[in-house]
PDB file of C-alpha atoms and ligand atoms in Angstrom:
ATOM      1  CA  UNK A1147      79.482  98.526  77.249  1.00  0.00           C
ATOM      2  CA  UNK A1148      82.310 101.091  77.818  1.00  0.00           C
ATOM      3  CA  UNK A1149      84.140 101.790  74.684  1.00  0.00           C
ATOM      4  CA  UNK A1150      87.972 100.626  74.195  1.00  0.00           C
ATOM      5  CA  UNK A1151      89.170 104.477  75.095  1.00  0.00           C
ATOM      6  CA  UNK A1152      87.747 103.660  79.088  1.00  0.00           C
ATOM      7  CA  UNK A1153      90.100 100.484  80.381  1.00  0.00           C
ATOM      8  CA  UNK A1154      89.445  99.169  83.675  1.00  0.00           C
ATOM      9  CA  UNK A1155      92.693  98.917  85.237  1.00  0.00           C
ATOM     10  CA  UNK A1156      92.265  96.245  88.327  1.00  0.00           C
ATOM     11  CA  UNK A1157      95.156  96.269  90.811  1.00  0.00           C
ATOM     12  CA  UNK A1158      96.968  93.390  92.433  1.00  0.00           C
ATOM     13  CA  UNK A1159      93.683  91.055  93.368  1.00  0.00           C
ATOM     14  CA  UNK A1160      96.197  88.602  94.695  1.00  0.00           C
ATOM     15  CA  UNK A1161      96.420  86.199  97.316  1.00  0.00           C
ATOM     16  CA  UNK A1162      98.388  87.485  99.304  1.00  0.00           C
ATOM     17  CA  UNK A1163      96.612  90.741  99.458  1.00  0.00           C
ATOM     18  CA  UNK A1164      93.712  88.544 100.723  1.00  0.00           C
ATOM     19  CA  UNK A1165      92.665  87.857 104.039  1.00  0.00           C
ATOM     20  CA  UNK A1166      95.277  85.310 105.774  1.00  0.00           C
ATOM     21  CA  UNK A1167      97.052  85.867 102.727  1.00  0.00           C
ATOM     22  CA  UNK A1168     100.912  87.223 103.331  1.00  0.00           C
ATOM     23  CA  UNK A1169     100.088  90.678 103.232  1.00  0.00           C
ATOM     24  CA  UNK A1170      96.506  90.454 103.812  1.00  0.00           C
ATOM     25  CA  UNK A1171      94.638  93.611 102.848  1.00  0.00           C
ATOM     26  CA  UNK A1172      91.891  93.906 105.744  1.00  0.00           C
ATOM     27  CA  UNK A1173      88.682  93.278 103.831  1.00  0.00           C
ATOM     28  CA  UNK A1174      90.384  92.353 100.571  1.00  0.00           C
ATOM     29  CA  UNK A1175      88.498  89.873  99.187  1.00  0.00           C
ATOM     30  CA  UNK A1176      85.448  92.651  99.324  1.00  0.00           C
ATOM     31  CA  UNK A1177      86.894  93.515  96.510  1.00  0.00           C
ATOM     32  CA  UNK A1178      86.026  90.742  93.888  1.00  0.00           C
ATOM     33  CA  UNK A1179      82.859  91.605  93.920  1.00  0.00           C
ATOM     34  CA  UNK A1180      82.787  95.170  92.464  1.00  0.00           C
ATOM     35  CA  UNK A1181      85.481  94.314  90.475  1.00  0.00           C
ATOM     36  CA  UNK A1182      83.563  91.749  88.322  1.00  0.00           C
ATOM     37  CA  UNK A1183      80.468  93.754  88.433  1.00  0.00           C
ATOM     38  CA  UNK A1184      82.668  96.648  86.045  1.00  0.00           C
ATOM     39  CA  UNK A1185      84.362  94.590  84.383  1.00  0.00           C
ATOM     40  CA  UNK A1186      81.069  93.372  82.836  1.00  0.00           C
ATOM     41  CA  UNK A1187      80.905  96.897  81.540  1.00  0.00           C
ATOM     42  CA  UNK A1188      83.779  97.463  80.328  1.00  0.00           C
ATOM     43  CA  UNK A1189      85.588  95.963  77.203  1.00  0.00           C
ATOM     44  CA  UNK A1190      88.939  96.886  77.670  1.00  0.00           C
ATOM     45  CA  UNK A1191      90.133  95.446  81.048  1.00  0.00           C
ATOM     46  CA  UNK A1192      93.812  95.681  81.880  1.00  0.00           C
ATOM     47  CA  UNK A1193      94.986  93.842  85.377  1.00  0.00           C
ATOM     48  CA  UNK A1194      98.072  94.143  87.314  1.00  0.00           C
ATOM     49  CA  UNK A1195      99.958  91.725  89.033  1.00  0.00           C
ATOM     50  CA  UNK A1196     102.970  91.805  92.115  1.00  0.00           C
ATOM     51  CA  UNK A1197     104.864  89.889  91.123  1.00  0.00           C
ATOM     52  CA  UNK A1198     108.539  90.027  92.931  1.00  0.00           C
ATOM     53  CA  UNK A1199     111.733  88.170  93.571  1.00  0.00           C
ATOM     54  CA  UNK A1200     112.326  86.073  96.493  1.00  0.00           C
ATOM     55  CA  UNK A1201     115.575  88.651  97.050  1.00  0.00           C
ATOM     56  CA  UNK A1202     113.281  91.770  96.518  1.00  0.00           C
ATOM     57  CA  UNK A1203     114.343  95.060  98.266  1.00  0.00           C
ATOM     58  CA  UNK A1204     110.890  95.678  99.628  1.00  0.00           C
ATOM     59  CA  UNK A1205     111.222  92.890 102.042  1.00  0.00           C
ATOM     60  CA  UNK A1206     111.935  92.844 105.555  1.00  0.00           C
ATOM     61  CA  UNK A1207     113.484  89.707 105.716  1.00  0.00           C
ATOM     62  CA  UNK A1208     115.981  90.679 103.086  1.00  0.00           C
ATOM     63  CA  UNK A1209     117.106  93.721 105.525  1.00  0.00           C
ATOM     64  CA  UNK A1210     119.594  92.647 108.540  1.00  0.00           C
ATOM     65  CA  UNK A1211     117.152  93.286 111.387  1.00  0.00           C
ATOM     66  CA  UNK A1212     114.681  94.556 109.111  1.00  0.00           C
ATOM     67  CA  UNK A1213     110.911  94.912 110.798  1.00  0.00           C
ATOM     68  CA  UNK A1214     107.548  94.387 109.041  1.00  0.00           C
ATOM     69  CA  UNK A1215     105.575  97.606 108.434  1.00  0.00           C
ATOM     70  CA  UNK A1216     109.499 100.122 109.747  1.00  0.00           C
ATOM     71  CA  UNK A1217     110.529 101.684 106.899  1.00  0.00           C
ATOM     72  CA  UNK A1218     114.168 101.953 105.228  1.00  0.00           C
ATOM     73  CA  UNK A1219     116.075 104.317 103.033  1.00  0.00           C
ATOM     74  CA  UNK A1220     116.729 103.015  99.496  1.00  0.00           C
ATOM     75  CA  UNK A1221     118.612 104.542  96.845  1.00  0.00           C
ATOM     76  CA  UNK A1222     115.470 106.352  95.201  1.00  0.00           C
ATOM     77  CA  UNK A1223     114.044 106.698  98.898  1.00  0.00           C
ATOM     78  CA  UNK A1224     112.202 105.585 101.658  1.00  0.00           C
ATOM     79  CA  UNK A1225     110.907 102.553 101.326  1.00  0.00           C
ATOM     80  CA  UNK A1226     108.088 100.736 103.715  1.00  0.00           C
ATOM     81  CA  UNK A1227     109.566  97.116 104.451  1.00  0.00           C
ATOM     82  CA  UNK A1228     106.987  94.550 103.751  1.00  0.00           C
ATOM     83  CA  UNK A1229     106.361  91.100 104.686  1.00  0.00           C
ATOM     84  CA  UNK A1230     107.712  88.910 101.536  1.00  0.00           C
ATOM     85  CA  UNK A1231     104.365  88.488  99.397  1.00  0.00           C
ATOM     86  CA  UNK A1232     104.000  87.853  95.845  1.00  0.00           C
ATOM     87  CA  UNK A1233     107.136  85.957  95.208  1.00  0.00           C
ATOM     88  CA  UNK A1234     107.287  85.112  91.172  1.00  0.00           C
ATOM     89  CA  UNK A1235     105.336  81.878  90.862  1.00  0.00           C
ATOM     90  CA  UNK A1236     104.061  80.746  93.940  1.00  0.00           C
ATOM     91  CA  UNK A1237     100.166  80.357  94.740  1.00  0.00           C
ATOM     92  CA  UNK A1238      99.997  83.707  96.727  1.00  0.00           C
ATOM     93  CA  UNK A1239     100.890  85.785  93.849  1.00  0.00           C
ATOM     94  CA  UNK A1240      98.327  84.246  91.399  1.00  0.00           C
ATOM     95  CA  UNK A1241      95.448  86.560  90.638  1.00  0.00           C
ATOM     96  CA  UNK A1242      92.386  85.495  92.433  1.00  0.00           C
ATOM     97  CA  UNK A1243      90.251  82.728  90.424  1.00  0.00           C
ATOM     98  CA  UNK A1244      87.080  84.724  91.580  1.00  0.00           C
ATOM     99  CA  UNK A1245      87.828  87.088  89.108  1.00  0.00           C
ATOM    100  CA  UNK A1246      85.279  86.646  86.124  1.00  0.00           C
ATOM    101  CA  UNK A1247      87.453  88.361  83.521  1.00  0.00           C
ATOM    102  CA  UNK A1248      88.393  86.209  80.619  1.00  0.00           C
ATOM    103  CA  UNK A1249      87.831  88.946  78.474  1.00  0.00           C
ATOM    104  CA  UNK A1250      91.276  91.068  79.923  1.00  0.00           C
ATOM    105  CA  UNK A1251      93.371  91.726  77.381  1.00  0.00           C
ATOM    106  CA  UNK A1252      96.747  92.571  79.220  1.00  0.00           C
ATOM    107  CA  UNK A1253      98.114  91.495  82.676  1.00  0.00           C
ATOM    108  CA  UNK A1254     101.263  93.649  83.601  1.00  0.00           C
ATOM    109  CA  UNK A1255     103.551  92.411  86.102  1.00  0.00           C
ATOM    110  CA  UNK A1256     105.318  94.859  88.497  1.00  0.00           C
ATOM    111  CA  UNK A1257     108.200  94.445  91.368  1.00  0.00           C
ATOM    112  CA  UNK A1258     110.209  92.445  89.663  1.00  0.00           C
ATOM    113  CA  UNK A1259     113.293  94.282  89.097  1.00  0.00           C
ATOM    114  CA  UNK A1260     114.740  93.152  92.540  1.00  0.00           C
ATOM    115  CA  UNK A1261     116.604  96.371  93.609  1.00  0.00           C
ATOM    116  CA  UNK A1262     113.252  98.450  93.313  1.00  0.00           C
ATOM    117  CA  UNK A1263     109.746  98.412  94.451  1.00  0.00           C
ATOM    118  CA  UNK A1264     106.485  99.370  92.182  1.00  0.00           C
ATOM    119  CA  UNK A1265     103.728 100.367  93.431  1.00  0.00           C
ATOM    120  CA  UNK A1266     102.609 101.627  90.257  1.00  0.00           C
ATOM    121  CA  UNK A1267     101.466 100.039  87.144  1.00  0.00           C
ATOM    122  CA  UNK A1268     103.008 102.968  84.809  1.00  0.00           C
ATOM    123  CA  UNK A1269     106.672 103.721  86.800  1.00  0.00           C
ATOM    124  CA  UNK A1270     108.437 101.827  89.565  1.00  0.00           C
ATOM    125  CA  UNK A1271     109.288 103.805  92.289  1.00  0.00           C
ATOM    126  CA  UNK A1272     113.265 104.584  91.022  1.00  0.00           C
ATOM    127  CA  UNK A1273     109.920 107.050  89.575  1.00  0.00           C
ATOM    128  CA  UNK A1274     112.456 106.683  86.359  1.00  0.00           C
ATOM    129  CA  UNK A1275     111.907 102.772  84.951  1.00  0.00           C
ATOM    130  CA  UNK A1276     108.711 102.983  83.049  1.00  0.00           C
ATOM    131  CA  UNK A1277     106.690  99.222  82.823  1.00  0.00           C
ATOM    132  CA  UNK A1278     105.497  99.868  79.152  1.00  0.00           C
ATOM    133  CA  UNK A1279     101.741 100.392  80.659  1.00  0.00           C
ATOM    134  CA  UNK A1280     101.851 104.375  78.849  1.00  0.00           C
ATOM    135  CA  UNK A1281     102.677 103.211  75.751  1.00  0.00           C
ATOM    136  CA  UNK A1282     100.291 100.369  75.911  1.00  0.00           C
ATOM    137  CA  UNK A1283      97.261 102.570  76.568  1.00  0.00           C
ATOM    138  CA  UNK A1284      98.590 105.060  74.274  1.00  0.00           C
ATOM    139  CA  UNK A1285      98.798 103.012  71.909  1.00  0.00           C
ATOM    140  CA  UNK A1286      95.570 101.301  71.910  1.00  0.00           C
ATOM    141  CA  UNK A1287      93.800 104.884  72.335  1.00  0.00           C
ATOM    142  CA  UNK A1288      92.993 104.960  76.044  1.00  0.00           C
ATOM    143  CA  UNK A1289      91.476 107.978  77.230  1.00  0.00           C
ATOM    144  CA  UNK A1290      90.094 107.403  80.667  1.00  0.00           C
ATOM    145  CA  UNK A1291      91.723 105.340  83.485  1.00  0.00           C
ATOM    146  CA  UNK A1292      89.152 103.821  86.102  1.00  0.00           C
ATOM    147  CA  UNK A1293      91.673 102.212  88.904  1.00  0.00           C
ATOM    148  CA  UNK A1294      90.213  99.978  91.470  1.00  0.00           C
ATOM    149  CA  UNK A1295      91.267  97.178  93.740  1.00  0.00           C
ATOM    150  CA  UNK A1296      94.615  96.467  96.435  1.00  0.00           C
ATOM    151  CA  UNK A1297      95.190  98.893  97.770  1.00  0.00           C
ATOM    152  CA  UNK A1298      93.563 102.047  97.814  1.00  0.00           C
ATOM    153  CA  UNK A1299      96.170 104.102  98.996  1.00  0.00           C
ATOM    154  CA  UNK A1300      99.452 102.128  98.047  1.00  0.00           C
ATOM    155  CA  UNK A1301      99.221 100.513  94.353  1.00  0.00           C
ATOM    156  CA  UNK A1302      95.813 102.080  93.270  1.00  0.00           C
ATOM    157  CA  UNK A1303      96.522 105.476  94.278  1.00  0.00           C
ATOM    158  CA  UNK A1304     100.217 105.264  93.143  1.00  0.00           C
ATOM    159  CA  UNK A1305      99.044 103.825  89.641  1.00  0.00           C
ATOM    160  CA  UNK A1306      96.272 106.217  89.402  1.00  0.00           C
ATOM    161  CA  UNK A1307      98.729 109.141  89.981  1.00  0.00           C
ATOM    162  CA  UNK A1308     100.676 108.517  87.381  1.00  0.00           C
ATOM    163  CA  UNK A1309      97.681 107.786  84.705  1.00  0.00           C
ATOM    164  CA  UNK A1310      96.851 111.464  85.515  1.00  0.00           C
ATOM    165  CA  UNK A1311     100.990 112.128  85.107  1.00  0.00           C
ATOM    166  CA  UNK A1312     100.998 110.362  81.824  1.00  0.00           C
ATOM    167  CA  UNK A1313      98.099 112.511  80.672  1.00  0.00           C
ATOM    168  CA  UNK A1314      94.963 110.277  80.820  1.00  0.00           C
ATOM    169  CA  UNK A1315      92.009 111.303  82.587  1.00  0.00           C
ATOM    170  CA  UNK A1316      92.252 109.319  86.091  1.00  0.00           C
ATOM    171  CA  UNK A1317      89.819 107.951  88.374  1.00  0.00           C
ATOM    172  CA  UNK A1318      89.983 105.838  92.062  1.00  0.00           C
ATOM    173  CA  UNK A1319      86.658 103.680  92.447  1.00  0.00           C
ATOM    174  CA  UNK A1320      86.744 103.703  95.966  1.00  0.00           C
ATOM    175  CA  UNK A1321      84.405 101.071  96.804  1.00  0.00           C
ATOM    176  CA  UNK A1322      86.106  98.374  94.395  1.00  0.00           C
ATOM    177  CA  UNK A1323      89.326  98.721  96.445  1.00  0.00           C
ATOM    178  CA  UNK A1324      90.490  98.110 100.167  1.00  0.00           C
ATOM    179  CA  UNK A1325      93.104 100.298 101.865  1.00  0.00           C
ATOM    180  CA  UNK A1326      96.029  98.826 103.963  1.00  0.00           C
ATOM    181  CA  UNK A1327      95.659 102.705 105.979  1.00  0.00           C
ATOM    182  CA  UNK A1328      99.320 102.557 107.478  1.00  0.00           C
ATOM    183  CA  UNK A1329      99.850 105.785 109.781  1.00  0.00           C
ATOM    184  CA  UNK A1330      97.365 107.832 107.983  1.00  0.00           C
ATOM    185  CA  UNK A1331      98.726 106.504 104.224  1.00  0.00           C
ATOM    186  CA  UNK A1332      94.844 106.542 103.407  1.00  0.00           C
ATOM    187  CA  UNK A1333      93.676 110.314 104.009  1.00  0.00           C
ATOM    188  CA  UNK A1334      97.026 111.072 102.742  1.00  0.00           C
ATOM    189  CA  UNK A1335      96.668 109.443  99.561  1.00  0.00           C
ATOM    190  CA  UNK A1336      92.724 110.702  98.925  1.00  0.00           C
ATOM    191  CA  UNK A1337      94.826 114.393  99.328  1.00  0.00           C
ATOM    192  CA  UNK A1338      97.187 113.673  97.393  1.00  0.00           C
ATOM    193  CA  UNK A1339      94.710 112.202  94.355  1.00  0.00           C
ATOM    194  CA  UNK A1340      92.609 114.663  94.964  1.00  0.00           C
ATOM    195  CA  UNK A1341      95.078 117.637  94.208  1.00  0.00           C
ATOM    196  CA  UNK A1342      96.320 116.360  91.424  1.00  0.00           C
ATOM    197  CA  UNK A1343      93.290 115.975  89.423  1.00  0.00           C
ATOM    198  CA  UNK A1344      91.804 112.222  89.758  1.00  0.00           C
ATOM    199  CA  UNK A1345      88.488 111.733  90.643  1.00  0.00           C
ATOM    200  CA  UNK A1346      86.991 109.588  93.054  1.00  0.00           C
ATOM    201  CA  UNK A1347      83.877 107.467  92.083  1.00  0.00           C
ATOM    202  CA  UNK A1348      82.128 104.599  93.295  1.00  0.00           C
ATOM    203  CA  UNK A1349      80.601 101.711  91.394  1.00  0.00           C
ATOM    204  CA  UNK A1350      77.303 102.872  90.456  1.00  0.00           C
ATOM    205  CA  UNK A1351      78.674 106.438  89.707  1.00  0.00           C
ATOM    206  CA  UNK A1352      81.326 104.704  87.082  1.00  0.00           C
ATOM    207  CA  UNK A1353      77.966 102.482  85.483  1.00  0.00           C
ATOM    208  CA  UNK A1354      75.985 105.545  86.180  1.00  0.00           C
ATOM    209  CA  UNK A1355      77.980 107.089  83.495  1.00  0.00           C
ATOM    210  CA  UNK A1356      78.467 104.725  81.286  1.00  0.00           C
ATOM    211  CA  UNK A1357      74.167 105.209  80.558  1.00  0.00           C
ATOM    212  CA  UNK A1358      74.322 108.764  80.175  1.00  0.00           C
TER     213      UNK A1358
HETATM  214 ZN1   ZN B1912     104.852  94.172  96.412  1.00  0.00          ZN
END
């Protein structure tokens, strides 16, 4: 078992990340999986959840003319317009029952300041409004961030960014996660991780570890 200073920090296993879900992930529920597989290994487990107004700013229908997948300028920048997904309280923004961790301690809910998107776990993307996540993790002595799930190069790459921003050794486990891969947004995003210092693993690399 991984001590409490490794969390497993699973991203946005939601329904309506999954396939035929609102904003279906291709290959999401591939996922689940992996996801319980760590978790088994690791006793600090932290999930995140999307978890958005039915007004939110990130979605298209809330845009005159707005278009699925166009993008629009915000206040703190350009933002990609999304189908609405993951409105607070319905059945597509419930976690996925598939998941076999009771043993999470903290589920942190993101998006739902409506004037601003999150894609990360740690700072919503004003990139000024922290979620409390840090000082969580801080807190409870977190050393090492292992970020998996939806999606690899939106919310898990985003989240794992900042855990290396914040100061905490950051990893993507690229085979518990599914990419949306928008215009490239997937080899862009293993750049960008890869500059800034988080490491890319896959599942029996991360257990591999945890043996040695
Ligand atoms: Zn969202």
């Amino acid at each position: 078992m991984r001590p409490s200073s490794d969390v497993l920090l699973v991203v946005d296993v939601q329904y309506d990340f999954m396939p035929g879900g609102a904003l279906a992930v291709p290959y999401g529920d591939e996922v689940i999986a992996p996801i319980n597989r760590l978790a088994a290994h690791f006793s600090h487990v932290v999930l995140t959840q999307d978890w958005h107004p039915a007004n939110h700013a990130s979605f298209a229908v809330n845009h005159p003319g707005g278009q699925p997948f166009s993008r629009a300028h915000m206040p703190y920048g350009e933002q990609v317009l999304w189908p609405a997904h993951c409105v607070q309280g319905t059945q597509g923004a419930q976690l996925h029952e598939a998941l076999d961790i009771a043993h999470a301690r903290l589920v942190i809910r993101k998006g739902h300041h409506a004037n601003v998107d999150s894609y990360s776990a740690f700072v919503e993307a004003d990139r000024t409004t922290p979620t409390g996540l840090t000082g969580y993790l801080r807190e409870t002595g977190v050393k090492r961030v292992y970020c998996c799930g939806l999606a690899t190069d939106y919310c898990v790459a985003w989240t794992a960014l900042d855990a290396r921003a914040c100061g905490f050794e950051a990893f993507v486990i690229e085979d518990a996660s599914r990419p949306i891969d928008l215009d490239g947004s997937l080899e862009a995003a293993w750049l960008q991780l890869t500059d800034l210092g988080v490491e890319r693993l896959l599942v029996d690399e991360v257990l591999g570890h945890a043996l040695a």
